[in-house]
Short mmCIF file of C-alpha atoms and ligand atoms in Angstrom, two decimals:
data_model
loop_
_atom_site.label_atom_id
_atom_site.label_comp_id
_atom_site.label_asym_id
_atom_site.label_seq_id
_atom_site.Cartn_x
_atom_site.Cartn_y
_atom_site.Cartn_z
CA MET Q 1232 -94.61 -25.83 19.29
CA SER Q 1233 -93.47 -21.54 19.73
CA ASN Q 1234 -90.36 -20.73 20.72
CA CYS Q 1235 -89.12 -17.58 22.09
CA ALA Q 1236 -86.26 -15.66 23.22
CA ILE Q 1237 -86.35 -12.85 25.45
CA VAL Q 1238 -83.31 -10.38 25.14
CA GLY Q 1239 -81.75 -7.22 26.08
CA ILE Q 1240 -81.34 -4.77 23.63
CA ASN Q 1241 -79.01 -2.19 25.34
CA TRP Q 1242 -76.12 -2.54 27.87
CA GLY Q 1243 -78.47 -4.88 30.27
CA ASP Q 1244 -80.11 -4.28 32.91
CA GLU Q 1245 -83.15 -3.75 30.93
CA GLY Q 1246 -85.61 -5.95 33.13
CA LYS Q 1247 -85.52 -9.50 31.32
CA GLY Q 1248 -85.39 -11.11 34.54
CA ARG Q 1249 -88.74 -9.30 34.95
CA MET Q 1250 -90.00 -10.48 31.58
CA VAL Q 1251 -88.92 -14.20 32.11
CA ASP Q 1252 -90.68 -14.32 35.10
CA LEU Q 1253 -94.08 -12.86 33.87
CA LEU Q 1254 -93.63 -14.84 30.10
CA THR Q 1255 -92.28 -18.22 31.97
CA GLU Q 1256 -96.06 -19.19 32.34
CA ARG Q 1257 -96.80 -20.04 28.44
CA TYR Q 1258 -93.31 -21.87 28.26
CA ASP Q 1259 -92.25 -25.63 29.11
CA TYR Q 1260 -88.77 -24.94 29.20
CA VAL Q 1261 -86.65 -22.11 30.24
CA ILE Q 1262 -82.78 -22.04 29.10
CA ARG Q 1263 -79.99 -19.52 30.15
CA TYR Q 1264 -77.64 -20.12 27.40
CA GLN Q 1265 -74.56 -17.97 27.54
CA GLY Q 1266 -72.61 -15.42 30.43
CA GLY Q 1267 -72.10 -16.62 34.25
CA GLY Q 1268 -72.89 -15.14 37.55
CA ASN Q 1269 -71.66 -11.86 36.47
CA ALA Q 1270 -74.94 -10.33 36.10
CA GLY Q 1271 -78.41 -10.13 38.15
CA HIS Q 1272 -82.39 -10.76 37.03
CA THR Q 1273 -84.20 -9.33 39.62
CA VAL Q 1274 -87.85 -11.24 39.71
CA VAL Q 1275 -90.27 -10.10 42.42
CA ASN Q 1276 -93.03 -12.38 42.90
CA GLU Q 1277 -95.15 -14.12 45.22
CA TYR Q 1278 -91.89 -15.94 47.10
CA GLY Q 1279 -90.15 -12.66 47.74
CA LYS Q 1280 -87.62 -10.76 45.75
CA PHE Q 1281 -84.52 -12.14 43.65
CA ALA Q 1282 -81.51 -11.08 42.30
CA LEU Q 1283 -80.56 -14.04 40.00
CA HIS Q 1284 -77.00 -14.67 37.88
CA LEU Q 1285 -76.99 -18.16 36.93
CA LEU Q 1286 -80.54 -19.97 37.92
CA PRO Q 1287 -83.45 -18.92 34.65
CA SER Q 1288 -85.75 -17.10 36.16
CA GLY Q 1289 -88.34 -20.20 35.45
CA ILE Q 1290 -87.54 -21.73 38.30
CA PHE Q 1291 -90.24 -19.94 40.61
CA ARG Q 1292 -92.96 -21.77 37.93
CA LYS Q 1293 -93.91 -24.87 39.07
CA GLY Q 1294 -94.04 -27.42 35.51
CA VAL Q 1295 -91.18 -25.65 34.29
CA MET Q 1296 -88.48 -27.68 33.35
CA ASN Q 1297 -84.75 -25.04 33.72
CA ILE Q 1298 -81.69 -25.95 31.80
CA LEU Q 1299 -78.00 -24.14 32.00
CA GLY Q 1300 -77.25 -24.66 28.66
CA ASN Q 1301 -73.65 -25.57 27.03
CA GLY Q 1302 -72.72 -21.82 26.66
CA VAL Q 1303 -73.06 -20.57 30.00
CA ALA Q 1304 -69.97 -20.07 32.82
CA LEU Q 1305 -71.03 -22.92 35.03
CA ASP Q 1306 -69.78 -21.68 38.07
CA LEU Q 1307 -70.64 -24.32 40.62
CA GLU Q 1308 -69.29 -22.39 43.67
CA ASN Q 1309 -71.98 -19.23 42.82
CA LEU Q 1310 -74.75 -21.55 41.39
CA TYR Q 1311 -74.72 -23.22 45.01
CA GLN Q 1312 -75.03 -20.09 46.85
CA GLU Q 1313 -77.80 -19.00 44.78
CA MET Q 1314 -79.59 -22.04 45.11
CA GLN Q 1315 -79.39 -22.00 49.04
CA THR Q 1316 -80.74 -18.71 49.26
CA VAL Q 1317 -83.73 -19.57 46.69
CA ILE Q 1318 -84.69 -22.79 48.61
CA ALA Q 1319 -84.79 -20.80 51.58
CA GLN Q 1320 -87.28 -18.56 50.11
CA GLY Q 1321 -89.68 -21.53 50.47
CA VAL Q 1322 -88.69 -22.30 46.13
CA ALA Q 1323 -87.79 -26.16 45.43
CA ILE Q 1324 -84.84 -26.86 43.31
CA THR Q 1325 -84.17 -30.21 42.21
CA PRO Q 1326 -83.43 -32.28 39.26
CA GLU Q 1327 -86.96 -31.92 38.22
CA ASN Q 1328 -86.80 -28.35 37.46
CA LEU Q 1329 -83.35 -28.36 37.07
CA ARG Q 1330 -81.34 -29.53 34.76
CA ILE Q 1331 -77.68 -28.76 33.50
CA SER Q 1332 -75.61 -29.60 29.99
CA ASP Q 1333 -73.23 -31.87 30.24
CA ARG Q 1334 -71.19 -29.87 27.42
CA ALA Q 1335 -71.21 -27.19 29.98
CA SER Q 1336 -68.01 -25.71 30.52
CA LEU Q 1337 -67.00 -25.50 34.44
CA LEU Q 1338 -65.94 -21.89 35.72
CA LEU Q 1339 -63.41 -23.02 38.31
CA PRO Q 1340 -61.37 -20.68 41.36
CA TRP Q 1341 -58.35 -19.38 39.47
CA HIS Q 1342 -60.70 -18.16 36.71
CA ARG Q 1343 -62.05 -15.59 39.55
CA GLU Q 1344 -58.64 -15.43 40.91
CA LEU Q 1345 -57.40 -14.43 37.47
CA ASP Q 1346 -60.15 -11.77 37.05
CA GLY Q 1347 -59.09 -10.15 39.55
CA LEU Q 1348 -55.19 -10.21 39.22
CA GLU Q 1349 -55.34 -8.76 35.39
CA GLU Q 1350 -58.02 -5.84 36.71
CA ALA Q 1351 -54.98 -5.23 39.37
CA ARG Q 1352 -52.84 -5.31 36.90
CA LEU Q 1353 -54.73 -2.94 34.56
CA ALA Q 1354 -54.83 -0.44 37.36
CA ASP Q 1355 -56.81 2.76 35.67
CA LYS Q 1356 -57.09 1.29 32.39
CA LYS Q 1357 -59.36 -1.38 34.08
CA PHE Q 1358 -62.72 -2.85 32.09
CA GLY Q 1359 -64.68 -2.51 35.31
CA SER Q 1360 -64.94 -6.47 35.23
CA THR Q 1361 -67.05 -7.64 37.81
CA LYS Q 1362 -64.35 -10.03 38.90
CA GLN Q 1363 -66.19 -13.32 38.59
CA GLY Q 1364 -63.97 -15.05 35.94
CA ILE Q 1365 -65.96 -14.29 32.78
CA ALA Q 1366 -63.15 -13.28 30.56
CA PRO Q 1367 -60.60 -15.54 31.95
CA PHE Q 1368 -63.27 -18.63 31.34
CA TYR Q 1369 -64.34 -18.32 27.86
CA SER Q 1370 -60.47 -17.26 26.99
CA ASP Q 1371 -59.94 -21.04 28.26
CA LYS Q 1372 -63.20 -22.29 26.62
CA TYR Q 1373 -62.15 -21.01 23.75
CA GLN Q 1374 -58.57 -22.97 24.22
CA LYS Q 1375 -60.19 -26.09 24.70
CA LYS Q 1376 -58.79 -25.46 28.57
CA THR Q 1377 -61.92 -26.41 30.60
CA ILE Q 1378 -63.61 -29.87 32.13
CA LEU Q 1379 -66.68 -30.22 31.04
CA ALA Q 1380 -69.99 -31.02 33.43
CA GLY Q 1381 -70.53 -34.69 31.73
CA GLU Q 1382 -66.76 -35.39 32.80
CA LEU Q 1383 -67.93 -35.52 36.77
CA PHE Q 1384 -69.20 -38.65 35.89
CA TYR Q 1385 -65.62 -39.74 35.06
CA PRO Q 1386 -63.37 -39.42 37.85
CA GLU Q 1387 -60.11 -41.08 36.66
CA HIS Q 1388 -60.58 -39.11 33.51
CA LEU Q 1389 -61.37 -36.31 35.00
CA LYS Q 1390 -58.41 -36.37 37.89
CA GLU Q 1391 -55.72 -36.78 35.24
CA HIS Q 1392 -57.34 -33.56 33.23
CA LEU Q 1393 -57.49 -31.53 36.43
CA LYS Q 1394 -53.49 -32.53 36.63
CA ASP Q 1395 -52.55 -31.03 33.35
CA LEU Q 1396 -54.75 -27.93 33.18
CA LEU Q 1397 -53.19 -27.40 36.66
CA ASP Q 1398 -49.49 -27.30 35.18
CA TRP Q 1399 -51.16 -25.38 32.13
CA LYS Q 1400 -52.60 -23.02 34.23
CA ASN Q 1401 -49.76 -22.28 36.90
CA LEU Q 1402 -47.43 -21.23 34.50
CA THR Q 1403 -50.14 -17.64 33.95
CA LEU Q 1404 -50.70 -17.76 37.73
CA THR Q 1405 -46.66 -17.57 38.93
CA GLY Q 1406 -45.28 -16.74 35.60
CA VAL Q 1407 -47.54 -13.83 34.61
CA TYR Q 1408 -48.52 -12.80 37.82
CA GLY Q 1409 -46.38 -13.99 40.47
CA ALA Q 1410 -49.29 -14.97 42.19
CA GLU Q 1411 -49.39 -18.19 44.33
CA PRO Q 1412 -49.79 -21.37 42.44
CA ALA Q 1413 -52.98 -23.55 42.41
CA LYS Q 1414 -52.94 -26.80 44.24
CA LEU Q 1415 -54.35 -30.27 43.45
CA GLU Q 1416 -55.44 -31.14 46.86
CA ASN Q 1417 -57.66 -27.46 46.87
CA LEU Q 1418 -59.06 -28.36 43.41
CA ILE Q 1419 -60.02 -32.07 44.47
CA ALA Q 1420 -61.69 -30.50 48.01
CA TRP Q 1421 -63.55 -28.04 45.82
CA PHE Q 1422 -64.95 -30.80 43.31
CA ASP Q 1423 -66.13 -33.27 46.40
CA LYS Q 1424 -68.06 -30.45 47.08
CA TYR Q 1425 -69.75 -28.98 44.52
CA GLY Q 1426 -69.12 -31.40 41.75
CA GLU Q 1427 -70.66 -34.08 44.08
CA PHE Q 1428 -74.15 -32.04 44.79
CA PHE Q 1429 -74.58 -31.04 41.25
CA LYS Q 1430 -73.84 -34.74 39.93
CA PRO Q 1431 -78.23 -35.44 40.17
CA PHE Q 1432 -78.38 -31.96 37.86
CA VAL Q 1433 -76.47 -32.77 34.96
CA CYS Q 1434 -77.54 -34.78 32.00
CA ASP Q 1435 -77.31 -34.77 28.25
CA THR Q 1436 -79.47 -31.96 27.71
CA GLY Q 1437 -79.45 -31.53 23.97
CA LYS Q 1438 -81.54 -35.57 24.14
CA LEU Q 1439 -83.95 -33.68 26.79
CA LEU Q 1440 -84.68 -30.96 24.50
CA LYS Q 1441 -84.87 -33.23 20.93
CA LYS Q 1442 -87.49 -34.98 22.55
CA ALA Q 1443 -89.28 -32.16 24.02
CA SER Q 1444 -89.19 -30.59 20.76
CA LYS Q 1445 -90.78 -33.92 18.91
CA GLU Q 1446 -93.12 -33.66 21.35
CA GLY Q 1447 -94.02 -29.88 20.86
CA LYS Q 1448 -92.70 -28.07 23.82
CA SER Q 1449 -92.43 -24.84 23.97
CA ILE Q 1450 -89.04 -23.21 24.83
CA LEU Q 1451 -88.19 -20.05 26.42
CA PHE Q 1452 -84.28 -18.60 25.76
CA GLU Q 1453 -83.16 -16.29 28.58
CA ALA Q 1454 -80.45 -14.15 27.63
CA GLN Q 1455 -77.97 -12.39 30.30
CA LEU Q 1456 -76.68 -8.65 29.34
CA GLY Q 1457 -77.57 -6.55 25.89
CA SER Q 1458 -77.17 -6.49 22.50
CA LEU Q 1459 -74.25 -3.60 23.09
CA ARG Q 1460 -72.63 -5.87 25.47
CA ASP Q 1461 -72.38 -9.03 22.73
CA LEU Q 1462 -68.69 -9.97 22.21
CA ASP Q 1463 -69.23 -9.54 18.45
CA TYR Q 1464 -72.00 -7.01 17.81
CA GLY Q 1465 -71.11 -4.97 21.36
CA ILE Q 1466 -69.00 -1.99 21.96
CA HIS Q 1467 -65.73 -3.79 22.00
CA PRO Q 1468 -64.01 -3.58 23.93
CA TYR Q 1469 -66.33 -3.38 26.71
CA THR Q 1470 -68.50 -6.26 25.92
CA THR Q 1471 -69.23 -9.26 27.21
CA SER Q 1472 -67.16 -12.60 26.65
CA SER Q 1473 -69.95 -14.33 24.85
CA ASN Q 1474 -72.38 -13.70 22.38
CA ALA Q 1475 -76.00 -12.24 23.79
CA ILE Q 1476 -77.77 -12.25 21.17
CA ALA Q 1477 -80.47 -14.24 20.00
CA ALA Q 1478 -79.02 -15.61 17.13
CA TYR Q 1479 -76.82 -17.54 19.77
CA ALA Q 1480 -79.28 -19.13 21.18
CA PRO Q 1481 -80.11 -22.29 19.39
CA VAL Q 1482 -76.09 -22.41 19.85
CA GLY Q 1483 -75.55 -22.25 23.53
CA SER Q 1484 -78.96 -23.85 24.97
CA GLY Q 1485 -77.56 -27.55 23.22
CA LEU Q 1486 -80.87 -27.43 20.34
CA PRO Q 1487 -78.83 -26.10 17.73
CA SER Q 1488 -81.35 -26.93 15.50
CA ALA Q 1489 -84.18 -24.58 17.36
CA LYS Q 1490 -85.85 -22.14 15.34
CA ILE Q 1491 -86.94 -18.93 17.07
CA ASP Q 1492 -90.41 -18.01 16.30
CA LYS Q 1493 -90.12 -15.07 18.84
CA VAL Q 1494 -87.81 -12.47 20.28
CA VAL Q 1495 -88.90 -10.13 22.91
CA GLY Q 1496 -86.47 -7.50 23.07
CA VAL Q 1497 -86.42 -5.74 26.49
CA VAL Q 1498 -85.59 -1.90 26.35
CA LYS Q 1499 -85.48 -0.08 29.59
CA ALA Q 1500 -87.89 3.58 29.12
CA TYR Q 1501 -84.09 5.39 29.68
CA SER Q 1502 -80.20 4.23 29.34
CA THR Q 1503 -78.51 3.04 32.19
CA CYS Q 1504 -75.10 1.39 31.68
CA VAL Q 1505 -72.57 -0.49 34.41
CA GLY Q 1506 -68.62 -0.70 33.49
CA GLU Q 1507 -66.48 1.30 31.72
CA GLY Q 1508 -66.51 2.58 28.42
CA PRO Q 1509 -68.30 5.28 25.92
CA PHE Q 1510 -71.58 5.71 26.95
CA VAL Q 1511 -72.94 8.91 24.27
CA CYS Q 1512 -75.89 9.83 26.22
CA GLU Q 1513 -74.74 10.20 29.66
CA TRP Q 1514 -76.14 12.14 32.17
CA PHE Q 1515 -74.01 13.88 35.60
CA GLY Q 1516 -74.57 15.49 38.26
CA GLU Q 1517 -78.08 16.44 40.34
CA GLU Q 1518 -80.09 15.21 37.05
CA ALA Q 1519 -78.36 12.03 36.61
CA GLU Q 1520 -78.34 11.53 40.47
CA LYS Q 1521 -82.27 11.99 40.73
CA LEU Q 1522 -82.86 9.72 37.49
CA ARG Q 1523 -80.68 6.94 39.06
CA GLU Q 1524 -82.84 7.15 42.82
CA ALA Q 1525 -85.91 7.03 40.77
CA GLY Q 1526 -85.22 3.78 39.14
CA GLY Q 1527 -82.92 2.33 42.17
CA GLU Q 1528 -80.02 2.20 39.34
CA TYR Q 1529 -77.66 -0.09 41.43
CA GLY Q 1530 -76.17 -3.02 40.46
CA ALA Q 1531 -78.23 -6.23 41.55
CA LYS Q 1532 -74.49 -7.90 41.61
CA THR Q 1533 -72.21 -5.37 42.77
CA GLY Q 1534 -74.42 -2.37 44.43
CA ARG Q 1535 -72.24 -0.64 41.80
CA PRO Q 1536 -74.20 2.75 41.18
CA ARG Q 1537 -75.10 2.60 37.15
CA ARG Q 1538 -74.82 5.28 34.48
CA VAL Q 1539 -77.98 6.70 33.54
CA GLY Q 1540 -79.24 8.91 30.57
CA PRO Q 1541 -82.41 9.30 28.53
CA ILE Q 1542 -83.39 6.41 26.20
CA ASP Q 1543 -80.61 6.35 23.10
CA ILE Q 1544 -82.78 5.98 20.14
CA VAL Q 1545 -79.65 5.51 17.91
CA ALA Q 1546 -78.23 2.44 19.93
CA THR Q 1547 -81.76 0.92 20.77
CA ARG Q 1548 -82.66 0.60 16.53
CA TYR Q 1549 -78.93 -0.98 16.56
CA GLY Q 1550 -79.87 -3.45 19.39
CA VAL Q 1551 -83.17 -4.39 17.74
CA GLU Q 1552 -81.59 -5.26 14.44
CA CYS Q 1553 -78.98 -7.43 15.94
CA GLN Q 1554 -81.71 -9.27 18.12
CA GLY Q 1555 -84.02 -9.25 15.05
CA ALA Q 1556 -86.46 -8.41 17.79
CA THR Q 1557 -90.29 -8.94 16.69
CA ASP Q 1558 -91.79 -7.68 19.53
CA ILE Q 1559 -90.56 -5.16 22.33
CA ALA Q 1560 -91.23 -4.85 26.34
CA LEU Q 1561 -90.55 -1.14 27.45
CA THR Q 1562 -89.98 -1.71 31.26
CA LYS Q 1563 -89.84 1.28 33.80
CA MET Q 1564 -92.13 3.69 32.70
CA ASP Q 1565 -93.28 4.40 36.32
CA VAL Q 1566 -90.07 5.91 36.58
CA MET Q 1567 -90.09 8.64 34.50
CA SER Q 1568 -93.58 9.92 35.58
CA TYR Q 1569 -91.36 12.60 37.97
CA MET Q 1570 -89.98 14.55 34.94
CA ASP Q 1571 -91.98 17.54 33.48
CA ARG Q 1572 -90.23 16.67 29.79
CA ILE Q 1573 -89.20 13.67 28.38
CA PRO Q 1574 -85.51 13.48 27.09
CA ILE Q 1575 -84.82 11.30 24.30
CA CYS Q 1576 -81.39 11.08 22.65
CA ALA Q 1577 -82.83 11.06 19.05
CA HIS Q 1578 -79.52 11.42 16.83
CA TYR Q 1579 -75.60 11.22 17.25
CA GLU Q 1580 -73.79 14.83 16.26
CA LEU Q 1581 -71.02 13.23 14.26
CA ASN Q 1582 -68.11 15.66 13.23
CA GLY Q 1583 -71.15 18.38 12.97
CA GLU Q 1584 -72.82 15.47 11.17
CA ILE Q 1585 -76.09 13.96 12.50
CA ILE Q 1586 -76.68 10.62 12.48
CA ASP Q 1587 -79.02 7.61 12.84
CA ASP Q 1588 -76.39 4.53 12.29
CA PHE Q 1589 -74.80 2.95 15.41
CA PRO Q 1590 -71.15 3.62 14.49
CA PHE Q 1591 -67.78 1.24 14.67
CA PRO Q 1592 -67.10 1.21 18.49
CA ALA Q 1593 -64.15 4.11 18.30
CA ALA Q 1594 -66.19 6.40 16.69
CA LEU Q 1595 -68.64 6.38 20.02
CA TYR Q 1596 -66.32 8.59 21.99
CA ASP Q 1597 -66.62 11.53 19.53
CA CYS Q 1598 -70.56 11.21 19.68
CA LYS Q 1599 -72.62 13.54 21.08
CA PRO Q 1600 -76.41 13.09 21.76
CA VAL Q 1601 -78.78 15.43 19.92
CA ILE Q 1602 -81.27 15.51 22.40
CA GLU Q 1603 -85.46 16.38 21.75
CA TYR Q 1604 -87.53 16.41 24.59
CA MET Q 1605 -92.04 15.70 24.81
CA ASP Q 1606 -94.27 16.42 27.56
CA GLY Q 1607 -93.94 14.43 30.85
CA TRP Q 1608 -97.47 12.92 32.31
CA LYS Q 1609 -96.54 13.84 35.51
CA CYS Q 1610 -98.57 11.31 37.25
CA ASP Q 1611 -98.22 7.76 39.01
CA ILE Q 1612 -98.61 5.34 36.08
CA SER Q 1613 -97.73 2.10 37.85
CA GLY Q 1614 -101.55 1.30 38.82
CA ALA Q 1615 -102.10 1.08 34.80
CA ARG Q 1616 -103.07 -2.49 33.25
CA LYS Q 1617 -104.70 -1.24 29.91
CA TRP Q 1618 -103.48 0.43 27.06
CA GLU Q 1619 -106.23 3.31 27.53
CA ASP Q 1620 -104.98 3.32 31.81
CA LEU Q 1621 -101.89 5.42 30.10
CA PRO Q 1622 -102.22 9.69 30.06
CA VAL Q 1623 -102.01 10.69 26.47
CA ASN Q 1624 -98.25 12.02 27.19
CA ALA Q 1625 -97.15 8.34 28.06
CA GLN Q 1626 -98.72 6.47 24.92
CA LYS Q 1627 -97.49 9.56 22.97
CA TYR Q 1628 -93.75 8.41 24.28
CA VAL Q 1629 -94.35 4.97 23.70
CA GLU Q 1630 -95.75 5.55 19.89
CA TYR Q 1631 -92.37 7.69 19.67
CA VAL Q 1632 -90.39 4.94 20.85
CA GLU Q 1633 -91.58 2.39 18.52
CA LYS Q 1634 -91.83 4.18 15.40
CA ALA Q 1635 -88.23 5.18 15.75
CA ILE Q 1636 -87.10 1.76 16.86
CA GLY Q 1637 -88.97 0.46 13.79
CA CYS Q 1638 -89.59 -2.45 16.09
CA ARG Q 1639 -93.82 -3.03 17.66
CA ILE Q 1640 -94.02 -2.16 21.49
CA ARG Q 1641 -96.12 -4.98 22.93
CA TYR Q 1642 -95.32 -5.18 26.46
CA VAL Q 1643 -94.84 -1.58 28.73
CA SER Q 1644 -93.89 -2.13 32.48
CA VAL Q 1645 -95.17 0.19 34.64
CA GLY Q 1646 -93.65 -1.82 37.98
CA PRO Q 1647 -91.06 -3.95 39.43
CA GLU Q 1648 -94.26 -6.77 40.27
CA ARG Q 1649 -95.67 -9.71 38.14
CA ASP Q 1650 -98.73 -8.44 37.06
CA ALA Q 1651 -97.27 -4.31 36.50
CA TYR Q 1652 -97.81 -4.24 32.89
CA ILE Q 1653 -99.75 -3.64 29.99
CA GLU Q 1654 -100.03 -5.63 26.70
CA ARG Q 1655 -100.83 -4.40 23.79
CA VAL Q 1656 -102.78 -6.54 21.03
P1 GDP Z 2297 -82.37 -7.82 34.17
O1 GDP Z 2297 -81.05 -8.20 34.24
O2 GDP Z 2297 -82.25 -7.30 32.71
O3 GDP Z 2297 -83.03 -8.67 34.28
O4 GDP Z 2297 -82.28 -6.31 34.55
P2 GDP Z 2297 -81.83 -6.13 35.95
O5 GDP Z 2297 -82.68 -7.08 37.16
O6 GDP Z 2297 -80.73 -5.48 36.33
O7 GDP Z 2297 -82.94 -4.68 36.58
C1 GDP Z 2297 -84.37 -4.14 36.51
C2 GDP Z 2297 -84.51 -3.69 37.68
O8 GDP Z 2297 -85.56 -2.93 37.43
C3 GDP Z 2297 -85.38 -4.51 38.97
O9 GDP Z 2297 -84.54 -4.12 40.09
C4 GDP Z 2297 -86.93 -5.05 38.71
O10 GDP Z 2297 -87.45 -5.22 39.70
C5 GDP Z 2297 -86.88 -3.49 38.49
N1 GDP Z 2297 -88.02 -3.47 36.95
C6 GDP Z 2297 -88.51 -4.19 36.21
N2 GDP Z 2297 -89.23 -3.79 35.47
C7 GDP Z 2297 -89.64 -2.30 36.06
C8 GDP Z 2297 -90.65 -1.71 36.04
O11 GDP Z 2297 -91.35 -1.43 34.86
N3 GDP Z 2297 -90.63 -0.71 36.62
C9 GDP Z 2297 -90.27 -0.14 38.04
N4 GDP Z 2297 -90.27 0.62 38.96
N5 GDP Z 2297 -88.78 -1.44 38.11
C10 GDP Z 2297 -88.89 -2.46 37.28
#
């Protein structure tokens, strides 16, 4: 059995969904192990174009079992909508190809509400939350104040548990934020609709995975967001509220003893960042607008314009180290074809010194990018399928990045379509 994790190396939106969709062919199980519906993986395949938020990207492959592990923020309401959209485009989703861990905690309507209330309280100091309830959800999870999906099978116990949580949560809703209290009957109606619908999908996925592992099946772990958004290793406090790095995959998947043989780190050929926080290599004005347009850099979930800039070698090398990446997929190379010269943020300058190690988050505000340039290739590379098809300047760029970040670039993606890539052997 060979297991693989596909993870983001930077700020997210690197094209992980596209790589998982491509590589699922080689795996039996695809597992989302953290995060919720707060980010979107865009996948383009024979069924159409999809923005997946919670569904594992293996959902399009016949014979692949997809799992939402115990580490995810299980937002049944969003998942329900997402499933309806995907099913409407001709993809079958049943317990035959989707299972949900009975140990996954449920993201409840009050988590989303609390996210909105807190962002409103922060006003101009807001973090740029997607308001999907992720931070309140994970806070509650670590306080052990959540409902587990498996409780759907214990209705009496569930009702008592809900009542207790409701009393506790209303102290915050009314006392801290002056909002309306949540009502038990609304919650029960919510469970009647979504809980009942999802019951057939919920099971002990740990058991399922143990069996799969014994049978020599292979597993693909799918991350949401990138290293720089990891709760512990990212740019605190502009991180997400869970661990996005590969090391967390066994814990959040339901198979804590899993060995990961291969970690494919996805790096975009330039940088993008959604939300607030320091972003050293950021471009502004016309050149930013041009890159944003060329790359279609608008959030899959929110439609927000993404902040953009050249590739950041310092942050990327750090991201590669955090992930323990064994292979890199460099995506969106085709987007840079319009550039006369290719910019690279090769180092940072901090207090007059050149640095190559990613600094403590608070120091990032004082870092300036040190930009170097390579010659552009100035031609359409979206049809390239072999290394030799790439113009020499594009090859040189790949080789430069590979050397600078210290990890083999195995895949070069030149378009969003499933087959628009080059695999280097
Ligand atoms: P994810 O969250 O990491 O999966 O990334 P997103 O889905 O947010 O963003 C990646 C976007 O780039 C999607 O719209 C993809 O269809 C698109 N994409 C992925 N790889 C390529 C590529 O090599 N070239 C181009 N032009 N688009 C790509």
